[in-house]
């Protein structure tokens, strides 16, 4: 189901989805009220929900949709204003699975193409299978075949014998609520180590995420600035549009890089992890949380090779087990844990307890 008050957006999105052989649109609605009323009849697998709409906006419709169809993935779409970024993060805390920045203004075809690619990727990652779907019979629903993934035994490796001096975290889809919860649990247990976070997010969103993490953890948190010293006790969030790396020297510093995307992402997790491994070596502790794709797996290998410790979120508690799954299957993790057990394990490692 696609919900947007703009007929142009509804038409464009439905045309894009119609071109995808594995996706079907079952409903196009112009406001939240119409979407809520159509949920039972159309029974969508996933909802793309605009935030700003007349009659009933996305934030009002979200809990009503989730009440009518508990567990349905909802992706909120908004333009990149501070107000909409705040609303989008609020929507994630209320049960939306992901967010989608909308193209606007004079950005033209490049932004529209990026929006299209992200839209298709998020639908495929979050959409549930619809048994018996043989072909498209009408315009409008999103149906995605279940990916076939053979069972792969996960090989764990021992945690580092060196007490961590830095905590690096990577996340994507489902990451903001997971990060907020984790930082709330870890805030008083972090001791004197710095925390560096890369969450796949556009500009504006990352600054607000840092504010939310500061409130949750009770620790100073902000977007990393190029050349800024990495100080114990502080939390640094990679700013949207820039890779955040650790630069070595007598005093480790933040280095921002606006080079090409890595794993189709900027910021990406791999550059953060690999650079942290190069600087902190076996004293690096990394967490790979929920997210689609494989970003972070190569960087986690670098950390393991350097003798550091890698933990991954388990499949059951991940919104999408892409990034943590790829890392776990790479055989570089010391543990694969439910989200509510990660803070406790991190606390043990920070105290020098390996088991």
Coordinates of C-alpha atoms in Angstrom, one line a residue, residues 35-323:
X35 CA -5.4 4.1 4.3
X36 CA -6.8 3.0 7.7
X37 CA -10.2 2.3 6.1
X38 CA -8.6 0.2 3.3
X39 CA -6.3 -1.9 5.4
X40 CA -8.7 -4.7 6.1
X41 CA -10.0 -5.0 2.5
X42 CA -6.7 -4.7 0.7
X43 CA -4.6 -6.6 3.2
X44 CA -1.2 -5.2 2.2
X45 CA 2.1 -6.8 3.2
X46 CA 3.9 -3.5 3.7
X47 CA 2.8 0.2 3.8
X48 CA 4.8 3.2 2.5
X49 CA 3.3 6.1 4.5
X50 CA 3.8 9.8 3.8
X51 CA 4.1 11.9 7.0
X52 CA 2.5 15.2 5.8
X53 CA -1.0 14.7 4.5
X54 CA -4.4 16.5 4.9
X55 CA -7.3 15.1 6.7
X56 CA -5.2 12.5 8.6
X57 CA -1.4 12.7 8.6
X58 CA 1.0 9.7 8.8
X59 CA 1.7 10.0 12.5
X60 CA -2.0 9.8 13.3
X61 CA -2.5 6.9 10.9
X62 CA 0.5 4.9 12.0
X63 CA -0.9 3.5 15.3
X64 CA -4.3 2.9 13.8
X65 CA -2.7 0.9 11.0
X66 CA -0.6 -1.1 13.4
X67 CA -3.7 -1.7 15.6
X68 CA -5.6 -3.1 12.6
X69 CA -2.8 -5.2 11.4
X70 CA -0.2 -5.8 14.1
X71 CA 3.3 -6.4 12.9
X72 CA 2.8 -5.0 9.4
X73 CA 6.0 -3.3 8.2
X74 CA 5.4 0.5 7.8
X75 CA 8.0 2.7 6.1
X76 CA 7.5 6.4 6.7
X77 CA 8.5 8.8 3.9
X78 CA 9.4 12.5 4.4
X79 CA 11.4 15.3 3.0
X80 CA 14.7 16.1 4.7
X81 CA 13.6 18.9 7.1
X82 CA 14.5 18.9 10.7
X83 CA 10.9 18.8 11.7
X84 CA 10.2 15.8 9.5
X85 CA 13.4 14.1 10.7
X86 CA 12.2 14.4 14.3
X87 CA 8.8 13.0 13.3
X88 CA 10.3 10.1 11.4
X89 CA 12.4 9.1 14.4
X90 CA 9.4 9.4 16.6
X91 CA 7.5 7.1 14.1
X92 CA 10.3 4.5 14.4
X93 CA 9.9 4.6 18.2
X94 CA 6.2 3.9 17.8
X95 CA 6.6 0.9 15.6
X96 CA 7.5 2.0 12.0
X97 CA 10.2 -0.3 10.6
X98 CA 12.1 2.2 8.5
X99 CA 12.1 5.7 7.0
X100 CA 12.6 6.9 3.4
X101 CA 13.8 10.3 2.5
X102 CA 11.7 11.8 -0.4
X103 CA 13.2 13.8 -3.3
X104 CA 12.4 17.5 -3.4
X105 CA 13.2 20.8 -5.0
X106 CA 15.8 21.0 -7.7
X107 CA 17.6 17.7 -6.9
X108 CA 16.1 16.3 -10.0
X109 CA 16.6 12.9 -11.5
X110 CA 19.5 11.9 -9.2
X111 CA 17.4 12.2 -6.1
X112 CA 14.4 10.6 -7.7
X113 CA 16.6 7.6 -8.8
X114 CA 18.1 7.3 -5.3
X115 CA 14.6 7.4 -3.9
X116 CA 13.5 4.6 -6.3
X117 CA 16.5 2.4 -5.4
X118 CA 15.9 2.8 -1.7
X119 CA 12.2 2.2 -2.1
X120 CA 12.7 -1.1 -3.9
X121 CA 15.4 -2.2 -1.5
X122 CA 13.4 -1.5 1.6
X123 CA 10.3 -3.2 0.2
X124 CA 12.3 -6.3 -0.7
X125 CA 14.0 -6.4 2.7
X126 CA 10.8 -5.8 4.8
X127 CA 8.0 -7.2 2.7
X128 CA 6.4 -10.4 3.7
X129 CA 5.6 -13.2 1.3
X130 CA 2.1 -13.6 0.0
X131 CA 1.4 -17.4 -0.5
X132 CA -0.2 -18.3 -3.8
X133 CA 0.7 -15.1 -5.7
X134 CA 1.2 -16.3 -9.2
X135 CA 1.0 -13.0 -11.2
X136 CA -0.1 -9.4 -10.9
X137 CA -3.8 -9.1 -11.2
X138 CA -4.4 -5.5 -10.2
X139 CA -2.5 -2.3 -9.7
X140 CA -1.2 -1.7 -6.2
X141 CA 0.4 -4.2 -3.4
X142 CA 3.8 -5.2 -2.4
X143 CA 4.5 -8.9 -2.4
X144 CA 8.0 -10.3 -2.2
X145 CA 9.1 -13.9 -2.4
X146 CA 10.8 -15.4 0.6
X147 CA 14.6 -15.4 0.1
X148 CA 16.0 -18.9 0.2
X149 CA 18.9 -18.9 2.7
X150 CA 20.5 -22.3 3.5
X151 CA 21.2 -22.9 7.2
X152 CA 24.8 -22.0 7.9
X153 CA 26.6 -23.0 11.1
X154 CA 27.9 -19.9 12.8
X155 CA 31.5 -20.3 14.1
X156 CA 32.3 -18.2 17.1
X157 CA 35.8 -17.0 18.1
X158 CA 37.1 -16.1 21.5
X159 CA 36.8 -12.5 22.7
X160 CA 40.0 -10.5 22.9
X161 CA 42.1 -10.8 26.1
X162 CA 42.6 -7.0 25.9
X163 CA 40.1 -4.7 27.6
X164 CA 38.4 -2.5 25.1
X165 CA 39.4 1.1 24.6
X166 CA 36.8 2.0 22.0
X167 CA 33.3 0.8 21.1
X168 CA 32.3 1.0 17.5
X169 CA 28.7 0.3 16.4
X170 CA 27.1 -0.2 12.9
X171 CA 23.4 -0.3 12.1
X172 CA 20.9 0.4 9.4
X173 CA 17.2 -0.7 9.1
X174 CA 15.7 -0.8 12.6
X175 CA 18.8 0.8 14.0
X176 CA 17.6 4.0 15.7
X177 CA 15.2 2.3 18.2
X178 CA 17.9 -0.4 18.8
X179 CA 20.6 2.2 19.4
X180 CA 18.4 4.2 21.7
X181 CA 17.5 1.2 23.8
X182 CA 21.1 0.0 23.9
X183 CA 22.5 3.3 24.8
X184 CA 19.9 3.7 27.6
X185 CA 21.1 0.4 29.0
X186 CA 24.8 1.1 28.5
X187 CA 25.0 4.7 29.5
X188 CA 26.2 4.2 33.1
X189 CA 28.3 1.2 32.2
X190 CA 30.5 2.6 29.5
X191 CA 33.2 3.8 31.8
X192 CA 35.8 6.0 30.1
X193 CA 35.7 4.7 26.6
X194 CA 34.5 6.6 23.5
X195 CA 31.7 5.3 21.4
X196 CA 31.6 5.8 17.6
X197 CA 28.4 5.0 15.7
X198 CA 27.6 4.7 12.0
X199 CA 23.9 4.5 11.3
X200 CA 22.8 4.5 7.7
X201 CA 21.0 7.9 7.7
X202 CA 20.8 11.1 5.6
X203 CA 21.9 14.5 6.8
X204 CA 19.6 16.2 9.3
X205 CA 18.5 12.8 10.6
X206 CA 22.0 11.9 12.1
X207 CA 22.2 15.1 14.2
X208 CA 18.8 14.4 15.7
X209 CA 19.7 10.8 16.3
X210 CA 22.7 12.0 18.3
X211 CA 20.5 14.2 20.4
X212 CA 18.2 11.2 21.1
X213 CA 21.2 9.1 22.0
X214 CA 22.5 11.8 24.4
X215 CA 19.2 11.8 26.2
X216 CA 19.0 8.0 26.4
X217 CA 22.5 7.5 27.6
X218 CA 23.1 10.6 29.7
X219 CA 26.4 11.1 28.0
X220 CA 27.6 13.8 25.5
X221 CA 26.7 12.7 22.0
X222 CA 26.9 14.6 18.7
X223 CA 27.8 14.2 15.1
X224 CA 31.5 13.7 14.6
X225 CA 33.5 16.7 13.3
X226 CA 36.6 16.4 11.1
X227 CA 39.8 16.6 13.1
X228 CA 38.0 16.4 16.4
X229 CA 39.9 14.5 19.1
X230 CA 38.3 11.2 20.2
X231 CA 37.6 11.8 23.9
X232 CA 36.8 9.1 26.5
X233 CA 33.2 9.2 27.6
X234 CA 31.8 10.8 24.5
X235 CA 29.6 9.4 21.8
X236 CA 30.2 10.3 18.1
X237 CA 27.6 9.7 15.3
X238 CA 28.7 9.7 11.7
X239 CA 27.1 12.6 10.0
X240 CA 24.9 11.9 7.0
X241 CA 26.7 12.1 3.7
X242 CA 30.2 11.4 5.2
X243 CA 32.1 8.3 6.2
X244 CA 33.5 8.6 9.7
X245 CA 36.9 7.1 10.3
X246 CA 39.4 7.0 13.1
X247 CA 42.7 8.7 12.4
X248 CA 45.7 7.5 14.4
X249 CA 48.5 9.4 16.0
X250 CA 49.4 10.5 19.5
X251 CA 45.8 11.4 20.0
X252 CA 43.2 9.5 17.9
X253 CA 40.9 11.9 16.0
X254 CA 37.8 11.8 13.8
X255 CA 38.3 12.0 10.1
X256 CA 35.3 12.6 7.8
X257 CA 35.5 11.4 4.2
X258 CA 32.9 12.4 1.6
X259 CA 34.3 10.0 -1.0
X260 CA 32.2 7.5 -2.9
X261 CA 29.6 5.4 -1.1
X262 CA 30.8 2.1 0.3
X263 CA 28.4 -0.8 0.1
X264 CA 26.0 1.7 -1.5
X265 CA 26.1 3.8 1.7
X266 CA 27.6 7.0 2.9
X267 CA 28.1 6.9 5.8
X268 CA 29.2 3.3 5.8
X269 CA 30.1 1.0 8.6
X270 CA 33.1 -0.7 7.0
X271 CA 35.4 2.4 6.9
X272 CA 34.7 3.1 10.6
X273 CA 35.4 -0.5 11.6
X274 CA 38.5 -0.9 9.5
X275 CA 40.0 2.4 10.6
X276 CA 39.3 1.6 14.3
X277 CA 41.0 -1.8 14.0
X278 CA 44.1 -0.1 12.5
X279 CA 44.3 2.4 15.4
X280 CA 43.0 0.4 18.4
X281 CA 43.9 -3.1 17.4
X282 CA 42.9 -5.8 19.9
X283 CA 41.3 -3.1 22.1
X284 CA 38.5 -2.6 19.6
X285 CA 35.0 -3.8 20.5
X286 CA 32.4 -3.7 17.7
X287 CA 28.7 -4.2 17.6
X288 CA 26.8 -5.0 14.4
X289 CA 23.1 -4.3 14.9
X290 CA 20.0 -4.8 12.7
X291 CA 20.2 -3.6 9.1
X292 CA 19.9 -4.7 5.5
X293 CA 22.8 -5.5 3.3
X294 CA 26.3 -6.6 4.3
X295 CA 27.9 -3.4 5.4
X296 CA 30.1 -3.9 8.4
X297 CA 31.1 -7.5 7.6
X298 CA 34.4 -6.6 6.0
X299 CA 35.2 -4.1 8.7
X300 CA 34.4 -6.7 11.3
X301 CA 36.9 -9.1 9.6
X302 CA 39.6 -6.3 10.0
X303 CA 38.7 -6.0 13.7
X304 CA 38.9 -9.8 14.2
X305 CA 42.2 -10.0 12.3
X306 CA 43.6 -7.2 14.6
X307 CA 42.6 -9.3 17.6
X308 CA 39.5 -7.3 18.6
X309 CA 36.0 -8.4 19.6
X310 CA 32.9 -8.4 17.5
X311 CA 29.3 -9.0 18.7
X312 CA 26.3 -9.2 16.4
X313 CA 22.5 -8.9 17.0
X314 CA 20.6 -12.1 16.5
X315 CA 18.0 -12.7 13.8
X316 CA 15.0 -13.0 16.1
X317 CA 15.4 -9.4 17.4
X318 CA 16.6 -7.8 14.2
X319 CA 14.2 -5.9 11.9
X320 CA 16.4 -7.2 9.0
X321 CA 19.2 -9.7 9.6
X322 CA 21.3 -8.6 6.8
X323 CA 24.3 -6.8 8.3

